[in-house]
Short mmCIF file of C-alpha atoms in Angstrom, two decimals:
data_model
loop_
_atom_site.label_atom_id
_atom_site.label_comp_id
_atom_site.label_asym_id
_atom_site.label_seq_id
_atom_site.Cartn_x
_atom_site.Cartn_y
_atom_site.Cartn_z
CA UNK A 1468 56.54 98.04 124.00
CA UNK A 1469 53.79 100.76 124.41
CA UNK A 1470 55.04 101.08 127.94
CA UNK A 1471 58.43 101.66 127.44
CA UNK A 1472 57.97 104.48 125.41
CA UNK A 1473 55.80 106.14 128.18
CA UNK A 1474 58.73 105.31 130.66
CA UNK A 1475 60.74 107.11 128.29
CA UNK A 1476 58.60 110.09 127.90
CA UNK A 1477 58.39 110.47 131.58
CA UNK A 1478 62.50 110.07 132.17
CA UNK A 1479 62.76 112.86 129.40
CA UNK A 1480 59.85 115.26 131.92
CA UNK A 1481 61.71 114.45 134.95
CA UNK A 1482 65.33 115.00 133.47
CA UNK A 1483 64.09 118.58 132.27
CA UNK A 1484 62.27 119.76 134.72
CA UNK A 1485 65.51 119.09 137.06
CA UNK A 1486 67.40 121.34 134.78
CA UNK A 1487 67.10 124.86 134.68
CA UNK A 1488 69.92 126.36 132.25
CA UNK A 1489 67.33 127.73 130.38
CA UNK A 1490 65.36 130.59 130.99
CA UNK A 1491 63.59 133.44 129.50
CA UNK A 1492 65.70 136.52 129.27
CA UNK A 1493 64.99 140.24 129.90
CA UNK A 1494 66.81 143.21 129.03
CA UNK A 1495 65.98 146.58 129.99
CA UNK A 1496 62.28 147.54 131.46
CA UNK A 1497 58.76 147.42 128.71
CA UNK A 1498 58.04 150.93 131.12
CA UNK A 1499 61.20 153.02 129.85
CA UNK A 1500 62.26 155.05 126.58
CA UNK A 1501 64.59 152.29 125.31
CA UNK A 1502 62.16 149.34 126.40
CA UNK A 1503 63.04 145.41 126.99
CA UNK A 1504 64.20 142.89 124.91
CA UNK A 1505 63.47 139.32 125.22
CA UNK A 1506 64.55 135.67 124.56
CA UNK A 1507 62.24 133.03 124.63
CA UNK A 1508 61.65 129.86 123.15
CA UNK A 1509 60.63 126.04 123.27
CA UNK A 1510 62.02 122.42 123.20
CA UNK A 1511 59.07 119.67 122.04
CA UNK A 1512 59.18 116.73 121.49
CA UNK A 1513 56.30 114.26 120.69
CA UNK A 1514 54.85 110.55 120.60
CA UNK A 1515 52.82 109.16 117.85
CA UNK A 1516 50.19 105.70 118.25
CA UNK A 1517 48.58 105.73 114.47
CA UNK A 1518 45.80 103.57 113.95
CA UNK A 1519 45.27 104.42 110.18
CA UNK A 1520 44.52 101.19 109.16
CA UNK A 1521 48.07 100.08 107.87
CA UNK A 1522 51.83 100.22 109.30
CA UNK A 1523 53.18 103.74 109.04
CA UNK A 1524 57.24 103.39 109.52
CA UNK A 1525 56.92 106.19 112.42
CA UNK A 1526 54.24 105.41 114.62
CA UNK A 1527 54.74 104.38 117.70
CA UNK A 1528 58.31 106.53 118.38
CA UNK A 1529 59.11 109.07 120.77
CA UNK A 1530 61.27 111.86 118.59
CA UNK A 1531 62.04 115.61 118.64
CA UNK A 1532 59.74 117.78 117.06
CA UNK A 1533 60.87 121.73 116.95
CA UNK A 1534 62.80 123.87 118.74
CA UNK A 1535 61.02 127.14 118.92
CA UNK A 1536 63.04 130.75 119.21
CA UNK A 1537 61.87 133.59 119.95
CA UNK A 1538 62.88 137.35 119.97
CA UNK A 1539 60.36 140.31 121.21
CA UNK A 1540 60.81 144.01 121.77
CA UNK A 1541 58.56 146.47 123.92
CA UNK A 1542 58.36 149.98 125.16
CA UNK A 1543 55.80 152.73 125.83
CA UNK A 1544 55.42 153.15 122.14
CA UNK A 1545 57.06 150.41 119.63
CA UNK A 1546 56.86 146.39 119.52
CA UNK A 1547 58.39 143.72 117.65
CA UNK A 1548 58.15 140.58 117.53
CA UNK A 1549 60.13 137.31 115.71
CA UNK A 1550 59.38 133.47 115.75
CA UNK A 1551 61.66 130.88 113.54
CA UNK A 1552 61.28 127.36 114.14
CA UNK A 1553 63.31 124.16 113.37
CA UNK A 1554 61.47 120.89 112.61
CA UNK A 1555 62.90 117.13 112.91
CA UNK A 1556 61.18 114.77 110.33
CA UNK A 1557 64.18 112.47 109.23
CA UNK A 1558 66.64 115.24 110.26
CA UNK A 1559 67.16 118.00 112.69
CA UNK A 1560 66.15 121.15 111.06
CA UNK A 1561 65.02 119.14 107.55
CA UNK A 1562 62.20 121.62 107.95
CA UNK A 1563 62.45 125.47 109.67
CA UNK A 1564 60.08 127.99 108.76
CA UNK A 1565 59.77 131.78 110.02
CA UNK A 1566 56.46 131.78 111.38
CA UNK A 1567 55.94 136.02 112.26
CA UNK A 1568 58.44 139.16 112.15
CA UNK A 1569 56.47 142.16 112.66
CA UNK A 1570 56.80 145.77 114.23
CA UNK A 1571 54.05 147.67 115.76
CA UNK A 1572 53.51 151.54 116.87
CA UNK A 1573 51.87 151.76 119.86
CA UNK A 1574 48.70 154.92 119.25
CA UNK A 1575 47.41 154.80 122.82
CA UNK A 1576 47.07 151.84 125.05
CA UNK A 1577 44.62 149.67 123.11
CA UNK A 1578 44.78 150.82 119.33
CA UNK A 1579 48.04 149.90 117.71
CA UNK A 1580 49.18 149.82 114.20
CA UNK A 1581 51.41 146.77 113.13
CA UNK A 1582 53.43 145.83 109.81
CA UNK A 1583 55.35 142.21 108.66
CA UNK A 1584 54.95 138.94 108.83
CA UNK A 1585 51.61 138.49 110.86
CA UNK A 1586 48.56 136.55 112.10
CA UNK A 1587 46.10 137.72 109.49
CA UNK A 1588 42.23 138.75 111.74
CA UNK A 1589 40.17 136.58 110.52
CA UNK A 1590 38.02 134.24 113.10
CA UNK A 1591 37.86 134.33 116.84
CA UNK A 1592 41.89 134.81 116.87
CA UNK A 1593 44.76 133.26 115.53
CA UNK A 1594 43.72 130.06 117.19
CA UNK A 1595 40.13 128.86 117.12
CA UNK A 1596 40.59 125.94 119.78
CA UNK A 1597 42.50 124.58 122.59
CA UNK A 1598 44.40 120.86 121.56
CA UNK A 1599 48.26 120.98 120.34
CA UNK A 1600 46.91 119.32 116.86
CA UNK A 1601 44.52 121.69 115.85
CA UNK A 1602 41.00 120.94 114.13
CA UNK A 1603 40.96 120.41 110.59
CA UNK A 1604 40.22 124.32 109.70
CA UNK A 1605 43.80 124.97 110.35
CA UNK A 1606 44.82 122.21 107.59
CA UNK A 1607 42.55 123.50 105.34
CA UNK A 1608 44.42 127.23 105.28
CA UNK A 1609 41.78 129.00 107.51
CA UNK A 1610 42.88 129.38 111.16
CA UNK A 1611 46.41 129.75 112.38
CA UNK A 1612 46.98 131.94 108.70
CA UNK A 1613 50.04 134.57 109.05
CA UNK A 1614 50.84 136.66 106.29
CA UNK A 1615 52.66 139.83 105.14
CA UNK A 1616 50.78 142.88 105.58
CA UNK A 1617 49.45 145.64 108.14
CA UNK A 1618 47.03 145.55 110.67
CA UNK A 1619 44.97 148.31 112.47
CA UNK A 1620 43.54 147.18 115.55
CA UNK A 1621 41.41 149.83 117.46
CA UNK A 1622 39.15 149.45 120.61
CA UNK A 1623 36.19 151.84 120.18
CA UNK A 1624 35.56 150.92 124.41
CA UNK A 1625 36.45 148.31 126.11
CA UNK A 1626 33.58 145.88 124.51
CA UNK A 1627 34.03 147.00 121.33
CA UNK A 1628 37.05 146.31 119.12
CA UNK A 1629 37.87 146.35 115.61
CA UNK A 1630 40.63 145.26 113.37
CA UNK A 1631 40.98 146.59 109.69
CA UNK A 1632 43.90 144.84 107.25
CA UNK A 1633 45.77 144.09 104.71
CA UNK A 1634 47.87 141.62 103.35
CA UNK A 1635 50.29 142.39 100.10
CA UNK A 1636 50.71 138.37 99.39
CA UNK A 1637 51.28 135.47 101.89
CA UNK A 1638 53.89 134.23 104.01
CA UNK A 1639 56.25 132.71 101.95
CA UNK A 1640 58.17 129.36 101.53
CA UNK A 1641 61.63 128.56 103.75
CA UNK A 1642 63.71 125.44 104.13
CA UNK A 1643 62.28 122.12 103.18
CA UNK A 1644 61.29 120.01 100.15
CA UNK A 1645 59.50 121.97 97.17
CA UNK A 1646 57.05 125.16 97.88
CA UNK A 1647 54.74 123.59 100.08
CA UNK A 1648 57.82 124.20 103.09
CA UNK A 1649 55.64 126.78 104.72
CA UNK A 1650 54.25 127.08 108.43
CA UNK A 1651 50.93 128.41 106.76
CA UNK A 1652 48.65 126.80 104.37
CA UNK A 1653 48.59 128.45 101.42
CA UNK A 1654 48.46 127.76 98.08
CA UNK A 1655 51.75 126.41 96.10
CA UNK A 1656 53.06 125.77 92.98
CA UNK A 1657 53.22 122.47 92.68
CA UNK A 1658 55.80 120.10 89.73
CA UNK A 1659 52.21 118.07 88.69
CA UNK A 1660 51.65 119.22 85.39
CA UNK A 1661 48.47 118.83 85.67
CA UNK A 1662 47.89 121.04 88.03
CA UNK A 1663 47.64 124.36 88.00
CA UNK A 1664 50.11 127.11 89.88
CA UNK A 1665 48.13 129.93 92.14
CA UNK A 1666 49.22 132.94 93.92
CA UNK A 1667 47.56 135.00 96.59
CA UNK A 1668 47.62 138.27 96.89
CA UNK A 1669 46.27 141.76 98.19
CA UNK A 1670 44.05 140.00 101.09
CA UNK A 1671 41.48 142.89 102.42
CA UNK A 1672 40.11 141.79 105.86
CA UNK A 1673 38.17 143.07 108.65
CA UNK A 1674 37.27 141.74 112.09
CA UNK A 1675 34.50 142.90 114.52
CA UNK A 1676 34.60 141.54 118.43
CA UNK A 1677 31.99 142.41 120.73
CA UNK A 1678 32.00 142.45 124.40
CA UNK A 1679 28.03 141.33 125.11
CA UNK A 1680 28.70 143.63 128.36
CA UNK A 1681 24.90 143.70 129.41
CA UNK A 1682 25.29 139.93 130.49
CA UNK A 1683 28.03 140.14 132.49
CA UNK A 1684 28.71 139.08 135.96
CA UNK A 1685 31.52 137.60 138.18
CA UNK A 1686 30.95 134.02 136.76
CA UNK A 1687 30.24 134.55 133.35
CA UNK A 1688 31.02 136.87 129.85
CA UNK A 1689 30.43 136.32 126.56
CA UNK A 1690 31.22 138.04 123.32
CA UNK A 1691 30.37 137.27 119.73
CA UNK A 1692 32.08 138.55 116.63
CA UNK A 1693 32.13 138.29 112.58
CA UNK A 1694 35.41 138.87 110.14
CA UNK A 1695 35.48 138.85 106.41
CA UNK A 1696 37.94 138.13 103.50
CA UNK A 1697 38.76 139.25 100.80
CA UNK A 1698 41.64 138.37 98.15
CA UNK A 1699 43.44 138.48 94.90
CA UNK A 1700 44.35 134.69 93.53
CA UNK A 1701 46.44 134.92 90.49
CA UNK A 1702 46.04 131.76 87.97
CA UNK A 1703 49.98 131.25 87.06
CA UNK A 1704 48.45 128.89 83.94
CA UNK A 1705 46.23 131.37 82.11
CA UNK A 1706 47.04 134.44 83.42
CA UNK A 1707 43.97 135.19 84.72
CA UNK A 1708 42.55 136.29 88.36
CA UNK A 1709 40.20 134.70 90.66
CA UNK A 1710 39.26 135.28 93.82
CA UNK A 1711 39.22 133.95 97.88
CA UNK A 1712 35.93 135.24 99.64
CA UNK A 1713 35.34 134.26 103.14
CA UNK A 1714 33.30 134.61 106.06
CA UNK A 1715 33.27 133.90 109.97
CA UNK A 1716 30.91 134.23 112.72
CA UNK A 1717 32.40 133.11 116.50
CA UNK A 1718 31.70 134.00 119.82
CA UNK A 1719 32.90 133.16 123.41
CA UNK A 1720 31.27 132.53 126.36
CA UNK A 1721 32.92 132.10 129.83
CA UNK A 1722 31.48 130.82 133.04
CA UNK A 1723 33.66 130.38 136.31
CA UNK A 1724 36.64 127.78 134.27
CA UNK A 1725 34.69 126.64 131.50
CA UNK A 1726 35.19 128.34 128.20
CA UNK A 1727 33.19 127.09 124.95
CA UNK A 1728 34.16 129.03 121.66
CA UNK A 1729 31.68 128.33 117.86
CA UNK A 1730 33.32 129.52 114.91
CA UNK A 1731 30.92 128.96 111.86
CA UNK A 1732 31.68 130.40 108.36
CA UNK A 1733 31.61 129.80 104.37
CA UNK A 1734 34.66 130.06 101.61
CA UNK A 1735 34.16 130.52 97.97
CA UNK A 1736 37.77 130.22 96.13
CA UNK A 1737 37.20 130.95 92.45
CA UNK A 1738 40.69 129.83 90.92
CA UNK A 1739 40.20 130.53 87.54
CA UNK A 1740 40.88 126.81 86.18
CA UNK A 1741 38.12 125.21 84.02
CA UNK A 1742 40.19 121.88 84.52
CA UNK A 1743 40.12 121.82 88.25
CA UNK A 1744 37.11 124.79 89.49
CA UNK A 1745 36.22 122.62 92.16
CA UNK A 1746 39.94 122.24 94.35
CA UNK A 1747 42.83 124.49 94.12
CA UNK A 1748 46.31 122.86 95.38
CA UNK A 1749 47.95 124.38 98.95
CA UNK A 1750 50.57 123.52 101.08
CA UNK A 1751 52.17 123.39 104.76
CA UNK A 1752 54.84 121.84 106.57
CA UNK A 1753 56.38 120.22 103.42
CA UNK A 1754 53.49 118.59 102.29
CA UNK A 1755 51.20 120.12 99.36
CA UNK A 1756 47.33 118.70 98.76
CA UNK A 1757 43.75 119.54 97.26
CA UNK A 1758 41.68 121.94 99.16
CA UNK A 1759 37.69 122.20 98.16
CA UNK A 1760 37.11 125.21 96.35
CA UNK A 1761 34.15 125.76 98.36
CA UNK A 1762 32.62 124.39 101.79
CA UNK A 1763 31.33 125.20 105.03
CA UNK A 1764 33.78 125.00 107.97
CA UNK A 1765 33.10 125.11 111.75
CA UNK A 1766 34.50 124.40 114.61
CA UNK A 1767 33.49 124.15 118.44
CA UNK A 1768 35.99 123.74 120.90
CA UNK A 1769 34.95 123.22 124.94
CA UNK A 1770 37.07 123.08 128.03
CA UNK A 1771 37.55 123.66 131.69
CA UNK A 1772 40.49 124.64 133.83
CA UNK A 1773 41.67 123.17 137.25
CA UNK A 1774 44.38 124.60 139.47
CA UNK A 1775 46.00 121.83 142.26
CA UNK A 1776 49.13 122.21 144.14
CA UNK A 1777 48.88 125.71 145.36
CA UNK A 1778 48.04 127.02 141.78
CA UNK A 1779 51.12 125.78 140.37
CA UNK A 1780 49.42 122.88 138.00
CA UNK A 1781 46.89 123.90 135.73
CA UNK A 1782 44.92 120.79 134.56
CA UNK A 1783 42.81 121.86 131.37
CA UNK A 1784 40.45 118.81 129.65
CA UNK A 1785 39.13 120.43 126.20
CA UNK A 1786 37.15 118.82 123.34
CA UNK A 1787 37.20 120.02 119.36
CA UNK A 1788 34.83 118.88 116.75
CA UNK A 1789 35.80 120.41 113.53
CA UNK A 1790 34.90 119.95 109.95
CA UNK A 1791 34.90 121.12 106.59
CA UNK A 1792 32.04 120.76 104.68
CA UNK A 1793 31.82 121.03 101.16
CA UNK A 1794 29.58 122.24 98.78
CA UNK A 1795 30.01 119.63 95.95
CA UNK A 1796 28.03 116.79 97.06
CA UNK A 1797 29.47 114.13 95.52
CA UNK A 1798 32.93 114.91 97.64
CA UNK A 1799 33.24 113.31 101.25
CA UNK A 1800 33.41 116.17 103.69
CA UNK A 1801 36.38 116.12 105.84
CA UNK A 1802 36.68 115.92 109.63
CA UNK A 1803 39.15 116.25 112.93
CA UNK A 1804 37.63 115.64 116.21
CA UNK A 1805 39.82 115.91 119.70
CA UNK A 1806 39.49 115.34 123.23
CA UNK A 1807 42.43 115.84 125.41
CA UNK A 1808 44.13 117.06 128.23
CA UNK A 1809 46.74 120.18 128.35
CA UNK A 1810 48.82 119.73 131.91
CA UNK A 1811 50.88 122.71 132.49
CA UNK A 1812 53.52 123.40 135.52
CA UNK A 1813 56.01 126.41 135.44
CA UNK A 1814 57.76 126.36 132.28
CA UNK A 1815 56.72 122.72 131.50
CA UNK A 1816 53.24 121.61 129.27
CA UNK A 1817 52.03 118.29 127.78
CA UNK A 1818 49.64 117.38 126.11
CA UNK A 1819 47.69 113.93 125.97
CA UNK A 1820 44.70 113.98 122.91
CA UNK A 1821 42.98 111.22 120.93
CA UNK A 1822 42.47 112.21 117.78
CA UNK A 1823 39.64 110.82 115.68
CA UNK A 1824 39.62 111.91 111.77
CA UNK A 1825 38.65 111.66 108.40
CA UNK A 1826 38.78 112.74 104.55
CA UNK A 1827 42.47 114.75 106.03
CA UNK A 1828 45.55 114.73 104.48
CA UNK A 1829 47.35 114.87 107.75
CA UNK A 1830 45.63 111.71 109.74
CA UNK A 1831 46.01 108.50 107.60
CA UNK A 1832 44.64 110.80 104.07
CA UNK A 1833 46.52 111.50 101.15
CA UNK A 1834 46.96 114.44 98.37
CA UNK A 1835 42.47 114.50 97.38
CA UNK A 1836 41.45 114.21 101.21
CA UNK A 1837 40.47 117.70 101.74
CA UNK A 1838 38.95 117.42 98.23
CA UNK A 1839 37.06 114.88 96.66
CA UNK A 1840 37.94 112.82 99.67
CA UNK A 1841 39.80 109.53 100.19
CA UNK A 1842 38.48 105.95 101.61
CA UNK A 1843 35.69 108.41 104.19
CA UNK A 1844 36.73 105.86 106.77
CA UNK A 1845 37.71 107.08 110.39
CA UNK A 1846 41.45 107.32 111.45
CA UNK A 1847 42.45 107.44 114.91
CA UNK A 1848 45.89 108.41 116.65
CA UNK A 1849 46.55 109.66 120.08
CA UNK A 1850 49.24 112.19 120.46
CA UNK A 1851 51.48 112.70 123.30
CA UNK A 1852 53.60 116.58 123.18
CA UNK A 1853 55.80 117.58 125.50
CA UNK A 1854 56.81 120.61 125.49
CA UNK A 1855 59.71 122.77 127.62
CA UNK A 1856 59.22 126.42 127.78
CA UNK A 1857 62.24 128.66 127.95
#
């Protein structure tokens, strides 16, 4: 049965990469006063092989996954840029989220100034590793975060750069079931009773990068950096405010195709609740669940690059050990480890990982994973993502 699906998978590569309707279009030149417009998007489409321990009615099935649009604007001073995306769960579009829709000004050719929907700069960069899946910091609100706000980002030289922001409140809910139908994680109101409705609001954050220039050389660069948060989280319940504080030190280091990236950092949610002080309720992609109010988080991600076939097929192997650790002891820490392979030709990727996780809401867990925990026994799925690029 397993190989039938495969078969399947690879008729659905071969039948798109023989058509070639789509394509990205430009309008106008980036270079001129009126700048170019462009249309872009995605197709995916993905297969699931759960091992969590008990059936689950859609493993083993190859279905579509998103379509992925995309609209952008450039010139010698402005920028813009809009993402929406349509899910399939049980039906096409049952979930569709706007993931950014920001404009930018353009002060010279590094510094710019942008405002909207936007990734916020906190870590390494909006994402912290290389798989399709993501490590378990993205599940638990941290990486992958866009909001609504503005962002300065300046380059004091070309090793140095800086990014100061803020963020008026968070990226809103769209189409799906309840408040939790969001692309980020962030924290919901939720129909429990017994739980308790927060709202986050004027995020302050800053991010340093630094270019470790000195140790430079043809094969090898390395930079290391630290960003820091700091929000408004409104208690719904009693009226009262708490707070988000959070901290990240990464860095980067390159040597001919290998690239290894360590993010490392600490959160401290104070949510105002007597009842629940030690988890605070978020939400993504339709499903809400119990985030630790405070932890450790890190996340390592390695990988290497090979180009075949003339440089047309890049062949990247990567590994991601991530976990959130946190600070009550008597709740199992969470983790989502990942070794895979990205293959990427043209306008065509896929993706091949193993997956190996546990204490997460999204691999075999349930509502307390990223809390107090669940069963703290390892779930495993491998995860096949095709994806066309348009």
């Amino acid at each position: 049965m397993k190989m039938m699906y495969l078969k399947a998978c690879l008729g659905m590569s071969i039948a798109t990469l023989s058509y070639s309707a789509f394509a990205e279009i430009h309008l106008g030149d980036a270079k001129s006063t009126l700048g170019e417009v462009t249309f872009s998007g995605a197709l995916r489409a993905n297969y699931h092989d759960k091992h969590f321990g008990e059936p689950a009615s859609n493993n083993r099935k190859i279905k579509f996954d998103a379509a992925i649009f995309r609209l952008g604007y450039d010139s010698q001073r402005w920028l813009a840029n809009v993402e929406y995306r349509c899910y399939q769960y049980d039906k096409l579009c049952d979930f569709s989220t706007l993931v950014y829709a920001y404009a930018g000004y353009k002060l010279n050719e590094t510094d710019r100034l942008t405002v909207g929907l936007q990734a916020i700069p906190f870590g390494p960069g909006r994402f912290w590793d290389s798989s399709f899946y993501a490590g378990i910091n993205n599940t638990a609100g941290l990486q992958d975060v866009l909001n609504l706000g503005i962002n300065y980002h300046v380059e004091f030289s070309e090793q140095t750069k800086v990014d100061l922001a803020y963020f008026a409140r968070d990226g809103g809910r769209y189409k799906g079931n309840g408040d939790a139908a969001r692309y980020t994680a962030n924290f919901v109101r939720t129909d429990d009773p017994d739980k308790t409705n927060l709202k986050e609001k004027n995020m302050w954050l800053m991010r340093v990068n630094q270019d470790l220039g000195f140790l430079s050389s043809d094969d090898f660069n390395a930079s290391v950096g630290a960003s820091y948060w700091h929000s408004e989280i409104e208690n719904n319940t009693n009226h009262q405010k708490g707070s988000r504080k959070a901290w990240a030190l990464f860095s980067h280091i390159n040597y001919q195709k290998a690239a290894f990236t360590l993010t490392g950092g600490k959160l401290s949610i104070d949510n105002k609740d007597p009842q629940h002080s030690h988890s605070s309720t978020i939400g993504a992609f339709d499903t809400e669940y119990d985030l630790a109010n405070k932890g450790n988080f890190y996340t390592l991600d390695a990988s290497y690059k090979f180009q075949t076939m003339d440089n047309g097929l890049n062949i990247s192997p990567y590994v991601v050990y991530s976990a959130y650790d946190k600070r009550n002891h008597d709740d199992h820490n969470s983790e989502r480890h990942i070794a895979g392979v990205a293959w990427d030709y043209k306008n065509i990727s896929f993706y091949t990982e193993y997956i190996m996780s546990k204490n997460d809401p999204f691999i075999g867990g349930n509502f307390d994973s990223l809390a107090v925990g669940d069963t703290n026994k390892w779930h495993k799925m491998l995860n096949l993502t095709f994806i066309y690029n348009f």
